[in-house]
PDB file of C-alpha atoms and ligand atoms in Angstrom:
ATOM      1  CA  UNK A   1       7.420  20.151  -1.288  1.00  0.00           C
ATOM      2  CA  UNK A   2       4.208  18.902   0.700  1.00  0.00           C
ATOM      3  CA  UNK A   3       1.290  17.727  -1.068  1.00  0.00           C
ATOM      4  CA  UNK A   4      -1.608  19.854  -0.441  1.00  0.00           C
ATOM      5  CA  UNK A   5      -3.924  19.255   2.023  1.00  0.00           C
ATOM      6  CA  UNK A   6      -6.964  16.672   0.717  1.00  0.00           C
ATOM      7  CA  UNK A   7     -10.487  17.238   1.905  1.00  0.00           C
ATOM      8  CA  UNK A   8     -13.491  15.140   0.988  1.00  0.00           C
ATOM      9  CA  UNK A   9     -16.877  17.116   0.729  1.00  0.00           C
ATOM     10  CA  UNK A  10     -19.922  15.940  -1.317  1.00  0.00           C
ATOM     11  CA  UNK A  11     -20.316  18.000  -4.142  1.00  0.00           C
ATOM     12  CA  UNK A  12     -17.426  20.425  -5.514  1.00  0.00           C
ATOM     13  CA  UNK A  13     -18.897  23.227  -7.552  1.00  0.00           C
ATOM     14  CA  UNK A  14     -17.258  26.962  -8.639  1.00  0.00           C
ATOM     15  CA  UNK A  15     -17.901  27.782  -5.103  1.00  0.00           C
ATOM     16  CA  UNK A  16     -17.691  25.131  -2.218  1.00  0.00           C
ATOM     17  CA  UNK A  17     -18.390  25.092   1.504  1.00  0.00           C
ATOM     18  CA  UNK A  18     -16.166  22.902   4.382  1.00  0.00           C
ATOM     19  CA  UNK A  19     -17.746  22.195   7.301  1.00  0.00           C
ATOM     20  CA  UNK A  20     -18.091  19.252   9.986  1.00  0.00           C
ATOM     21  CA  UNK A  21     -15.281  17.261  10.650  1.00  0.00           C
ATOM     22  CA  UNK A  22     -13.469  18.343   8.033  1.00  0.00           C
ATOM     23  CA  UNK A  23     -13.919  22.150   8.423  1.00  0.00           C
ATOM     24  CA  UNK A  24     -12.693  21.838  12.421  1.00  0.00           C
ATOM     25  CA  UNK A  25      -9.697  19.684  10.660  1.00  0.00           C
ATOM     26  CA  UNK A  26      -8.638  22.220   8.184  1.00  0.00           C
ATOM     27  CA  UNK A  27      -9.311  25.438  10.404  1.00  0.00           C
ATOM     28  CA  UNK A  28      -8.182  24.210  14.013  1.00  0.00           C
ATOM     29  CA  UNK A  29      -5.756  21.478  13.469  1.00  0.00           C
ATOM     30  CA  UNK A  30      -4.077  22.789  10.096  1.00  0.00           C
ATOM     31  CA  UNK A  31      -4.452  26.403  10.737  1.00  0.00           C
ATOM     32  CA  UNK A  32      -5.557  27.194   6.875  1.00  0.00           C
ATOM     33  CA  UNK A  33      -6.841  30.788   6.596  1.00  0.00           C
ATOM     34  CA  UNK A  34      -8.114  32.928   3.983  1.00  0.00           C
ATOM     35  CA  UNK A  35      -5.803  32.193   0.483  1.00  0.00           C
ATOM     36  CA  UNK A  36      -5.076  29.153   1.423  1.00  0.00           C
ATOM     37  CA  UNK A  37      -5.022  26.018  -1.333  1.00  0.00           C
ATOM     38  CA  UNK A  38      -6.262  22.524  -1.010  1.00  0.00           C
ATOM     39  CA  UNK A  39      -7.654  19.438  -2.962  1.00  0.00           C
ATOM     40  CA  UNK A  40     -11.278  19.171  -2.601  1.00  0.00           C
ATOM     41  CA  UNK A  41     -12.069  15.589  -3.558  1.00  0.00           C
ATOM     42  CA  UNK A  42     -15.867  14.258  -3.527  1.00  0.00           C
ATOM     43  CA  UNK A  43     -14.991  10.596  -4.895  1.00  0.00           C
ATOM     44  CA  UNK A  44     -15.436  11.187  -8.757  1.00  0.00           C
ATOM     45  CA  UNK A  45     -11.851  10.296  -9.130  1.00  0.00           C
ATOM     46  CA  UNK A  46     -11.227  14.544  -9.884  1.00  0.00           C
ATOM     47  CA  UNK A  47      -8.937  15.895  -7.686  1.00  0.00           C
ATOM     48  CA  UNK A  48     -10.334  19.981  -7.285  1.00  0.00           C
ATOM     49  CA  UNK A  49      -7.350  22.585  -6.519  1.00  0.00           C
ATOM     50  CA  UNK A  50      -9.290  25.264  -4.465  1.00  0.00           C
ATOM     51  CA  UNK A  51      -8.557  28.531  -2.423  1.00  0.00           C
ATOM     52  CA  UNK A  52      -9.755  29.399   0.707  1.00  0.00           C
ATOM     53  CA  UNK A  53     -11.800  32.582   0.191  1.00  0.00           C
ATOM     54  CA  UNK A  54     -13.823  33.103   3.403  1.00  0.00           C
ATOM     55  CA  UNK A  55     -13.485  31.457   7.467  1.00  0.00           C
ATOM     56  CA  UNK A  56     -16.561  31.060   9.749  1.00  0.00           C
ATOM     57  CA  UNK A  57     -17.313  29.622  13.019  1.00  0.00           C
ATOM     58  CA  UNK A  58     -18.469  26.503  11.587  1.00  0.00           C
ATOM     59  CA  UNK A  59     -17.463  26.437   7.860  1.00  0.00           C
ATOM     60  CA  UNK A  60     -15.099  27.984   5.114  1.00  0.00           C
ATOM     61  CA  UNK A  61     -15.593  28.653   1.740  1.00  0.00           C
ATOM     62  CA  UNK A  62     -13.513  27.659  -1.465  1.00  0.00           C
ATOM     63  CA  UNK A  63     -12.979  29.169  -4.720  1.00  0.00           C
ATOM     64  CA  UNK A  64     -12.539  26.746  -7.343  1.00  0.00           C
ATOM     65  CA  UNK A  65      -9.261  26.881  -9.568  1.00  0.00           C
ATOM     66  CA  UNK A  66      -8.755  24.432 -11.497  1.00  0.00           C
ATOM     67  CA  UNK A  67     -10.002  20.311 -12.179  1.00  0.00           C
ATOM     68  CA  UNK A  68      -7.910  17.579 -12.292  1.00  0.00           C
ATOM     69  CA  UNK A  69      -7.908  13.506 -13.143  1.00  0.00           C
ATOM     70  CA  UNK A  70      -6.126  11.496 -10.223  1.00  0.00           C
ATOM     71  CA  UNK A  71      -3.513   9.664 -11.891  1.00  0.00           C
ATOM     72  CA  UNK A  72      -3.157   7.526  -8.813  1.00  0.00           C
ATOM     73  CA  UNK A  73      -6.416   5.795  -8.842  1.00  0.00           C
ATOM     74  CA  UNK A  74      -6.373   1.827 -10.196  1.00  0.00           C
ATOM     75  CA  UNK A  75      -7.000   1.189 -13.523  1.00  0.00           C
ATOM     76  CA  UNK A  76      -8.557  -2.231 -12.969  1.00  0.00           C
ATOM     77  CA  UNK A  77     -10.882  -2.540 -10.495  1.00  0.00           C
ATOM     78  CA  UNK A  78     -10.216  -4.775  -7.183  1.00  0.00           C
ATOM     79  CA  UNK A  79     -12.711  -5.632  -4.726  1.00  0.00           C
ATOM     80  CA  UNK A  80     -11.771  -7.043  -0.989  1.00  0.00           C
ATOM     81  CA  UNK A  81     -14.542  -9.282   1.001  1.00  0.00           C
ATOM     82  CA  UNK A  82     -13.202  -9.951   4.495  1.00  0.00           C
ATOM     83  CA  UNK A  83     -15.120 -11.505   7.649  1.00  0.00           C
ATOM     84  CA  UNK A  84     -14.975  -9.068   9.709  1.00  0.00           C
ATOM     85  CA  UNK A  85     -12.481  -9.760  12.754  1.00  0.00           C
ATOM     86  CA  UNK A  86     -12.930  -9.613  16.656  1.00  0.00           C
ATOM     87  CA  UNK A  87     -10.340  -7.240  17.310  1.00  0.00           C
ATOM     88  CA  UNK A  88     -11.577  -3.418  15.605  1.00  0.00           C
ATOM     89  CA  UNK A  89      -7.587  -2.683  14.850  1.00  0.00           C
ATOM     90  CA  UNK A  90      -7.601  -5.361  12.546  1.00  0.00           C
ATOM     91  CA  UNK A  91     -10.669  -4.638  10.986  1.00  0.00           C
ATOM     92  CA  UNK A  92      -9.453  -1.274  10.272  1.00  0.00           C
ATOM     93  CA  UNK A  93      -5.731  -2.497   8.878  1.00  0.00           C
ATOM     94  CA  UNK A  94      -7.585  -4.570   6.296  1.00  0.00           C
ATOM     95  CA  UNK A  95      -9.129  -1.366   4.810  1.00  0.00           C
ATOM     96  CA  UNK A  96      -6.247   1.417   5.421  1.00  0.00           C
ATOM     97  CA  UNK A  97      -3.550  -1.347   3.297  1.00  0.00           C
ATOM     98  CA  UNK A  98      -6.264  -2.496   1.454  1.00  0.00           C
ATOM     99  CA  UNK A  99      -7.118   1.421   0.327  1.00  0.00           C
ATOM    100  CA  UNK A 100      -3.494   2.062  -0.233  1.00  0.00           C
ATOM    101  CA  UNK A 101      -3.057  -0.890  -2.342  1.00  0.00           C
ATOM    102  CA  UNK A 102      -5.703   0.568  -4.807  1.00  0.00           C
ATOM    103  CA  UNK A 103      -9.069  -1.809  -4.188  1.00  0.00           C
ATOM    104  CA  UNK A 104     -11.642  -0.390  -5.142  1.00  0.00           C
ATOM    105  CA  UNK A 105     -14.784  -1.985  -3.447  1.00  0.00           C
ATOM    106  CA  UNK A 106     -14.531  -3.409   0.339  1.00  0.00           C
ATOM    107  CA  UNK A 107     -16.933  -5.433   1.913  1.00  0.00           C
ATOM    108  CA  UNK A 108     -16.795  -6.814   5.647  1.00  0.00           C
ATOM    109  CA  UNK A 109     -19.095 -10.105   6.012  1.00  0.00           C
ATOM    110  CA  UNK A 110     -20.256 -12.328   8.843  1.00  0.00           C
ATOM    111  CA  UNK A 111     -19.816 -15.878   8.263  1.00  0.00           C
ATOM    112  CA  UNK A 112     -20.603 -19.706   9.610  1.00  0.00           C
ATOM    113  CA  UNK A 113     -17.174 -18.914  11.828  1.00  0.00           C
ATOM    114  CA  UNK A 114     -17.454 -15.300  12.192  1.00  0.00           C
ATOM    115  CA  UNK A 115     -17.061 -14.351  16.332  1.00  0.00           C
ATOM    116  CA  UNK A 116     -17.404 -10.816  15.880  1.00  0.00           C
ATOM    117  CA  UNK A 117     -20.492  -8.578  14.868  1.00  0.00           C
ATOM    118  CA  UNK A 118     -21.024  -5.236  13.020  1.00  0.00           C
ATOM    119  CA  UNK A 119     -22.722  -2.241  14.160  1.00  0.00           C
ATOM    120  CA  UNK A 120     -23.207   1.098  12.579  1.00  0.00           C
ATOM    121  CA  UNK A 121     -20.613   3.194  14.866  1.00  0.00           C
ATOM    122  CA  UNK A 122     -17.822  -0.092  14.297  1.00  0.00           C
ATOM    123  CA  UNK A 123     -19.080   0.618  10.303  1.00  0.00           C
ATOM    124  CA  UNK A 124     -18.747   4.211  10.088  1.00  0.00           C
ATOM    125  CA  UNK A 125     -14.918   3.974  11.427  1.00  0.00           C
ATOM    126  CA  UNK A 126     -14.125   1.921   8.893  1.00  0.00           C
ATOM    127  CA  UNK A 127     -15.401   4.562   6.549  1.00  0.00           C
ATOM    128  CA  UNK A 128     -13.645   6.985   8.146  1.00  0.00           C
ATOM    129  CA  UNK A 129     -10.469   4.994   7.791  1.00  0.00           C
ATOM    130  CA  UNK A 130     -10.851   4.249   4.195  1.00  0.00           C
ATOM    131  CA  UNK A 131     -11.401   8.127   3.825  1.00  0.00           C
ATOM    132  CA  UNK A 132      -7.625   9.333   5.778  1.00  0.00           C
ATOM    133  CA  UNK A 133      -6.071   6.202   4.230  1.00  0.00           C
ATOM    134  CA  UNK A 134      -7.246   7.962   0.227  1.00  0.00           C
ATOM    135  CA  UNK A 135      -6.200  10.831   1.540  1.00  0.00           C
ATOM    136  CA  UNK A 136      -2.518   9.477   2.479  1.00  0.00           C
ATOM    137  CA  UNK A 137      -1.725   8.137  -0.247  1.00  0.00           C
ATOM    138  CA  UNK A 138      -3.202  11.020  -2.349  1.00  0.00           C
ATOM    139  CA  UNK A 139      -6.226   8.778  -4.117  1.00  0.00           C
ATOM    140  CA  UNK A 140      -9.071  10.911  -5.581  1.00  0.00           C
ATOM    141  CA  UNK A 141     -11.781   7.792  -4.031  1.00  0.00           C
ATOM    142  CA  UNK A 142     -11.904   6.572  -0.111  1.00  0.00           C
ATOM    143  CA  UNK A 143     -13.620   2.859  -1.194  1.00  0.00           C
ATOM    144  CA  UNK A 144     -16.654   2.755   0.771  1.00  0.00           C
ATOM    145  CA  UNK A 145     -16.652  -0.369   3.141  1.00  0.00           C
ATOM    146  CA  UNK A 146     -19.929  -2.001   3.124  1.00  0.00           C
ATOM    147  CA  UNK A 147     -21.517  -4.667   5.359  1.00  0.00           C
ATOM    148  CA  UNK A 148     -23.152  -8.147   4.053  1.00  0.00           C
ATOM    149  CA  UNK A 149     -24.844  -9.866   6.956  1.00  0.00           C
ATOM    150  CA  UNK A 150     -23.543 -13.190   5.670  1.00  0.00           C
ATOM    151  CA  UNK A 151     -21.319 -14.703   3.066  1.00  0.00           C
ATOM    152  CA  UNK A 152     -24.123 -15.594   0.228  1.00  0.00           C
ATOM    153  CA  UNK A 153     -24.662 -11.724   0.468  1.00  0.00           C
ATOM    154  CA  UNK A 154     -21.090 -10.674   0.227  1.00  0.00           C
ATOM    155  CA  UNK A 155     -20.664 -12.817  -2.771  1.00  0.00           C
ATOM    156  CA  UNK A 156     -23.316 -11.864  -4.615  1.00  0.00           C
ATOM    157  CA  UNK A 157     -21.895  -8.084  -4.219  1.00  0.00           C
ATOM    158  CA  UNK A 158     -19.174  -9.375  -5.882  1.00  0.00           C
ATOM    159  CA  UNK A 159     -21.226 -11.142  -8.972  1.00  0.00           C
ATOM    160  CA  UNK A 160     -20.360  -8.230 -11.384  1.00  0.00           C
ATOM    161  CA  UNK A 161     -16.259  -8.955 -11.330  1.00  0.00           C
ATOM    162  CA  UNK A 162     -14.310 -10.928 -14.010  1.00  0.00           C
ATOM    163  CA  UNK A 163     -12.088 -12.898 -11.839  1.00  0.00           C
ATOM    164  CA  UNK A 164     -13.451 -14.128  -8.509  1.00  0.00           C
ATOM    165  CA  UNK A 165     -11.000 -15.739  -5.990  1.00  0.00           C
ATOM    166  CA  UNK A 166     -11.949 -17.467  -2.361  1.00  0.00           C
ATOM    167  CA  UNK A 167      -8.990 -18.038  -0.080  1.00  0.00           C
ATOM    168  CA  UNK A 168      -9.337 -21.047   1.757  1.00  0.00           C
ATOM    169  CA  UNK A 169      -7.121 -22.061   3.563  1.00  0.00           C
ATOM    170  CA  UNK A 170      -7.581 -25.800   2.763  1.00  0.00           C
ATOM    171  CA  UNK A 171      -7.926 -25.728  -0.245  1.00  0.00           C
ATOM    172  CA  UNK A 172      -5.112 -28.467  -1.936  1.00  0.00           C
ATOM    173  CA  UNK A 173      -3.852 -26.309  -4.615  1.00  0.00           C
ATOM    174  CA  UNK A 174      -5.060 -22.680  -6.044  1.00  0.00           C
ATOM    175  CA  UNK A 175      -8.026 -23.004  -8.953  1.00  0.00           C
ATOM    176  CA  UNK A 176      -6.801 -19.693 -11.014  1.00  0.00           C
ATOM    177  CA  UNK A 177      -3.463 -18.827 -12.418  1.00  0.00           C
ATOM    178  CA  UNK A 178      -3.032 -14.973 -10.303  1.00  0.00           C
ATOM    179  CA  UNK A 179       0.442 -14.480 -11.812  1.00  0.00           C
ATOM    180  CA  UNK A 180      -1.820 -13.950 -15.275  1.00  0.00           C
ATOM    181  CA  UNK A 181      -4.696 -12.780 -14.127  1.00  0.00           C
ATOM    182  CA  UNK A 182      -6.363  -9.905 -15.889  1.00  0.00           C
ATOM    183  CA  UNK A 183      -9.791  -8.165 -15.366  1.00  0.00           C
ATOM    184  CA  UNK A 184     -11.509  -6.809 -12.440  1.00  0.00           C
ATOM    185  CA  UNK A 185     -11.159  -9.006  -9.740  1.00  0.00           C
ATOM    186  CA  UNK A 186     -12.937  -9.670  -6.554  1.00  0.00           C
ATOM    187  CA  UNK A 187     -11.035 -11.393  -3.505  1.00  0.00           C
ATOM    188  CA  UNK A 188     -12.775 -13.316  -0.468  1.00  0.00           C
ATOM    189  CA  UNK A 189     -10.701 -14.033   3.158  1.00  0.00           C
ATOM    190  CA  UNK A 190     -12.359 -15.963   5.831  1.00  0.00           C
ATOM    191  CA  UNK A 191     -12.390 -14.713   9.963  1.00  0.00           C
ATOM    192  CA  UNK A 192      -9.988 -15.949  12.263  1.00  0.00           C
ATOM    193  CA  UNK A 193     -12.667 -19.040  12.157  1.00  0.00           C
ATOM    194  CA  UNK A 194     -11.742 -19.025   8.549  1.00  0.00           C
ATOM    195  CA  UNK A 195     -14.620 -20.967   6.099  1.00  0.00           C
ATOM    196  CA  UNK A 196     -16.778 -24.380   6.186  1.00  0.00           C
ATOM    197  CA  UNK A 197     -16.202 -26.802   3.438  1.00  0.00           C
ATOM    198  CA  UNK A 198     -20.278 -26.014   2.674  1.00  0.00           C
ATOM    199  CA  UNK A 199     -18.657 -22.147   2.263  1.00  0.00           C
ATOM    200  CA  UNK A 200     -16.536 -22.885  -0.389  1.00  0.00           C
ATOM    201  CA  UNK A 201     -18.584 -25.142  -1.870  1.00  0.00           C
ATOM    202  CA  UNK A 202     -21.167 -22.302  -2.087  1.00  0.00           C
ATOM    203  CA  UNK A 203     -18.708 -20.069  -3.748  1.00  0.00           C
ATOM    204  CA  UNK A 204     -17.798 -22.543  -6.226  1.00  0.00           C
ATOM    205  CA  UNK A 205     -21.568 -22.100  -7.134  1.00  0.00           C
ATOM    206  CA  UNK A 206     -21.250 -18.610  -7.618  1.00  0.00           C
ATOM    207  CA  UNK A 207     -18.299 -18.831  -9.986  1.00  0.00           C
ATOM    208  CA  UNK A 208     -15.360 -18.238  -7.051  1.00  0.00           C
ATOM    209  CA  UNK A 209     -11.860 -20.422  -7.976  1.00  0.00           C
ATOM    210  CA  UNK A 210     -10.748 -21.604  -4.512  1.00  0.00           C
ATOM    211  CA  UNK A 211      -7.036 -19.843  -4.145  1.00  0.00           C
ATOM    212  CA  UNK A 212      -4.568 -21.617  -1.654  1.00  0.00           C
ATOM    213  CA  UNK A 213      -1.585 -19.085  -0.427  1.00  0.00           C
ATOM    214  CA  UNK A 214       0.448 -21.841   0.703  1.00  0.00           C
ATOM    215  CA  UNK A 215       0.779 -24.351   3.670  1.00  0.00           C
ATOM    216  CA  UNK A 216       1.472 -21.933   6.321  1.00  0.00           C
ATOM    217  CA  UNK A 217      -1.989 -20.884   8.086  1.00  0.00           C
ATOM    218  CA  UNK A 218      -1.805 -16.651   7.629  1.00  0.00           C
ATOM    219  CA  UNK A 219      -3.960 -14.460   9.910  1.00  0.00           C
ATOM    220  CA  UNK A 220      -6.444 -13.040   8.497  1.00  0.00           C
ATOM    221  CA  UNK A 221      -5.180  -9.654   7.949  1.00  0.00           C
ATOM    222  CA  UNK A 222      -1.648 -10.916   6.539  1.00  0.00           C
ATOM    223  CA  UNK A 223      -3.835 -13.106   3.574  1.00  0.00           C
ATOM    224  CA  UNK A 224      -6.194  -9.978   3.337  1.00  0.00           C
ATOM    225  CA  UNK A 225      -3.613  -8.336   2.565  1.00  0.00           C
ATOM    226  CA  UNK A 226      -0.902 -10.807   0.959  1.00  0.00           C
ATOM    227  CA  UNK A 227      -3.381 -11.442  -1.669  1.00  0.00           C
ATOM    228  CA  UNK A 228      -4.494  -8.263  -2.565  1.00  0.00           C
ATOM    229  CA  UNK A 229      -0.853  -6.925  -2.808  1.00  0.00           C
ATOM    230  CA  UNK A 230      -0.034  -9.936  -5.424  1.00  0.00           C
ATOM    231  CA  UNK A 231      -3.440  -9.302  -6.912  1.00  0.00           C
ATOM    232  CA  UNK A 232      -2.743  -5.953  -7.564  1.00  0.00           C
ATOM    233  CA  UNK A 233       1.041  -6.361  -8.485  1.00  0.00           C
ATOM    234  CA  UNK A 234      -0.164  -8.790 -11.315  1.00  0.00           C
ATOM    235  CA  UNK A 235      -2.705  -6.306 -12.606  1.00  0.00           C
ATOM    236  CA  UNK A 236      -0.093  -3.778 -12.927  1.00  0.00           C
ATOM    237  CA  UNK A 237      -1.408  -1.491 -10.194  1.00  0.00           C
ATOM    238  CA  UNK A 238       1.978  -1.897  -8.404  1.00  0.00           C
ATOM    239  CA  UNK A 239       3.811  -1.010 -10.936  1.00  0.00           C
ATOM    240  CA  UNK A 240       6.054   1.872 -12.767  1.00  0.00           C
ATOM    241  CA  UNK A 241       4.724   5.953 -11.380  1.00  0.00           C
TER     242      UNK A 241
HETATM  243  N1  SAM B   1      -9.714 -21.188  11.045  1.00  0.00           N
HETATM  244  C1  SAM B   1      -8.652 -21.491  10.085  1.00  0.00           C
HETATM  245  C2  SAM B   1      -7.727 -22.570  10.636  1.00  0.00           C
HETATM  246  O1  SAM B   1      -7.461 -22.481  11.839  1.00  0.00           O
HETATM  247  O2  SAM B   1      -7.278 -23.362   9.844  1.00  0.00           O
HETATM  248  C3  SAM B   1      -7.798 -20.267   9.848  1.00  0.00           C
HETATM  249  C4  SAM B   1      -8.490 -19.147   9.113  1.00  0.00           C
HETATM  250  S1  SAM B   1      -7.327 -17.939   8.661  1.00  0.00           S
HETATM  251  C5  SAM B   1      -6.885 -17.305  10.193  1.00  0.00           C
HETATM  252  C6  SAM B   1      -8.354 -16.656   8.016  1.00  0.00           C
HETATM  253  C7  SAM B   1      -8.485 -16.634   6.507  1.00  0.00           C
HETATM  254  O3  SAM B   1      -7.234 -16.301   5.909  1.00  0.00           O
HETATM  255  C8  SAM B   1      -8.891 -17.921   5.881  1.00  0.00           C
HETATM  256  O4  SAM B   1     -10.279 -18.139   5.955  1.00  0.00           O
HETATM  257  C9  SAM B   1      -8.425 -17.720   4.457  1.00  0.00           C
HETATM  258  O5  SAM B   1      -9.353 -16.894   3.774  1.00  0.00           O
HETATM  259  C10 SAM B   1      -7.115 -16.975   4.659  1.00  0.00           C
HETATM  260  N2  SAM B   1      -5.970 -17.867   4.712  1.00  0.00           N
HETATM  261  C11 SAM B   1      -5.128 -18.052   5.742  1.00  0.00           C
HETATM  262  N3  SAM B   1      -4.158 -18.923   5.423  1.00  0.00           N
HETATM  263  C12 SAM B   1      -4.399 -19.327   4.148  1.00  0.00           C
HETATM  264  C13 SAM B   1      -3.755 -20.223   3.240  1.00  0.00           C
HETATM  265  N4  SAM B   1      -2.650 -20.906   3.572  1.00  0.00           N
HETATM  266  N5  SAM B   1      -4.292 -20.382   2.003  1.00  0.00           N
HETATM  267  C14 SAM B   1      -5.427 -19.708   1.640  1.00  0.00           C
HETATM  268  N6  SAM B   1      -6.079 -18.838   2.453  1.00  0.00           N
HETATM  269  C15 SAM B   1      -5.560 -18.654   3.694  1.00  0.00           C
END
């Protein structure tokens, strides 16, 4: 049997309305008419089973029925920092894997090497990415992606987790055991221009262990998401259902 259909709204309450994007979604696309139920999910990690109880032009209500914990969201928190890349579609396959794979924080920088540069439209896709990826794989949170106009910014956003690692991809050997790692951790991939030495010299400052994923130079998107994958496999979040 099909899951039910996931909506995100802000604020689910006994009675809640639909509209925008996700109202046109639901009533034109999906066809969902009065009785209908759904998840309403407004990123507290709840996932709300609801009933469709009314259909207007430009919204539908919901009766609440029932509130439930999302087993599927991470126990241990992971947080992605990527420069943001030149080419959108790989911008936006950093944060759909990255959302699947359970991180819980992303963050697109610009760097010393970065070729590419953020606007609000090119930021609010990536939200809306991060949103239908939660909703495939049936999360209760979409991640919001955030922007840090530079690298010092980005990781200082990241100050608050336990483990920090900075891929580099010259770095001679990796500064922190992953296969043992435990605690939230916060993970940092370069552009396609990758990082300066002064970079990762900075980020040793800040308390970042330099991480080396081999000899091979990866794109981008294949470390960004390479690392989080073994990050998130040695935390247990890829684990048993
Ligand atoms: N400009 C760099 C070069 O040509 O050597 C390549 C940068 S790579 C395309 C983009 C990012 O992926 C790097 O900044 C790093 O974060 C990560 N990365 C790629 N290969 C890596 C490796 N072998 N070890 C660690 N990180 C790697």
């Amino acid at each position: 049997m099909s899951a039910l259909k996931r909506f995100f709204v802000e604020k689910v309450g006994k009675t809640t309305t639909l509209s925008g994007e996700e109202f046109e979604h639901a009533k034109n696309v999906l066809r969902l008419g009065v009785g209908a139920e759904v998840i309403l999910l407004d990123n507290s990690g709840k996932e709300y089973t609801a009933v469709v109880s009314a259909v207007g032009k430009k919204e539908m209500l919901l009766n609440l029925v029932r509130e439930d914990a999302c087993e599927r969201e991470p126990k241990t928190p992971i947080a992605l920092a990527f420069g943001y890349l030149k080419n959108a579609d790989k911008n936006e396959f950093i944060v759909q894997k990255a959302v699947e794979l359970g991180v819980s924080k992303l963050v697109c920088f610009s760097s010393e090497y970065s070729s590419a540069y953020m606007n609000g439209n090119k930021l609010e896709r990536l939200n809306k990415v991060s949103k239908e990826a939660a909703k495939q794989c049936l999360r209760a949170v979409a991640p919001e992606v955030e922007y840090a106009e530079n690298l010092p910014k980005a990781l200082e956003s990241l100050s608050g987790f336990k483990n920090k690692l900075f891929a580099c991809e010259f770095a001679e050997k990796s500064g922190a055991e992953i296969s043992s790692i435990s605690g939230s951790t916060a993970i940092v991939i370069g552009s396609e221009g990758g990082f300066s030495r002064a970079e990762e010299e900075l980020a040793h400052t800040k308390g970042f262990a330099s991480v080396s994923l081999g000899k091979r130079i990866l794109r981008a998107e294949t470390a960004a998401v390479a690392l989080t994958a073994v990050v998130a496999f040695a935390l247990g979040e890829l684990g048993e259902k």
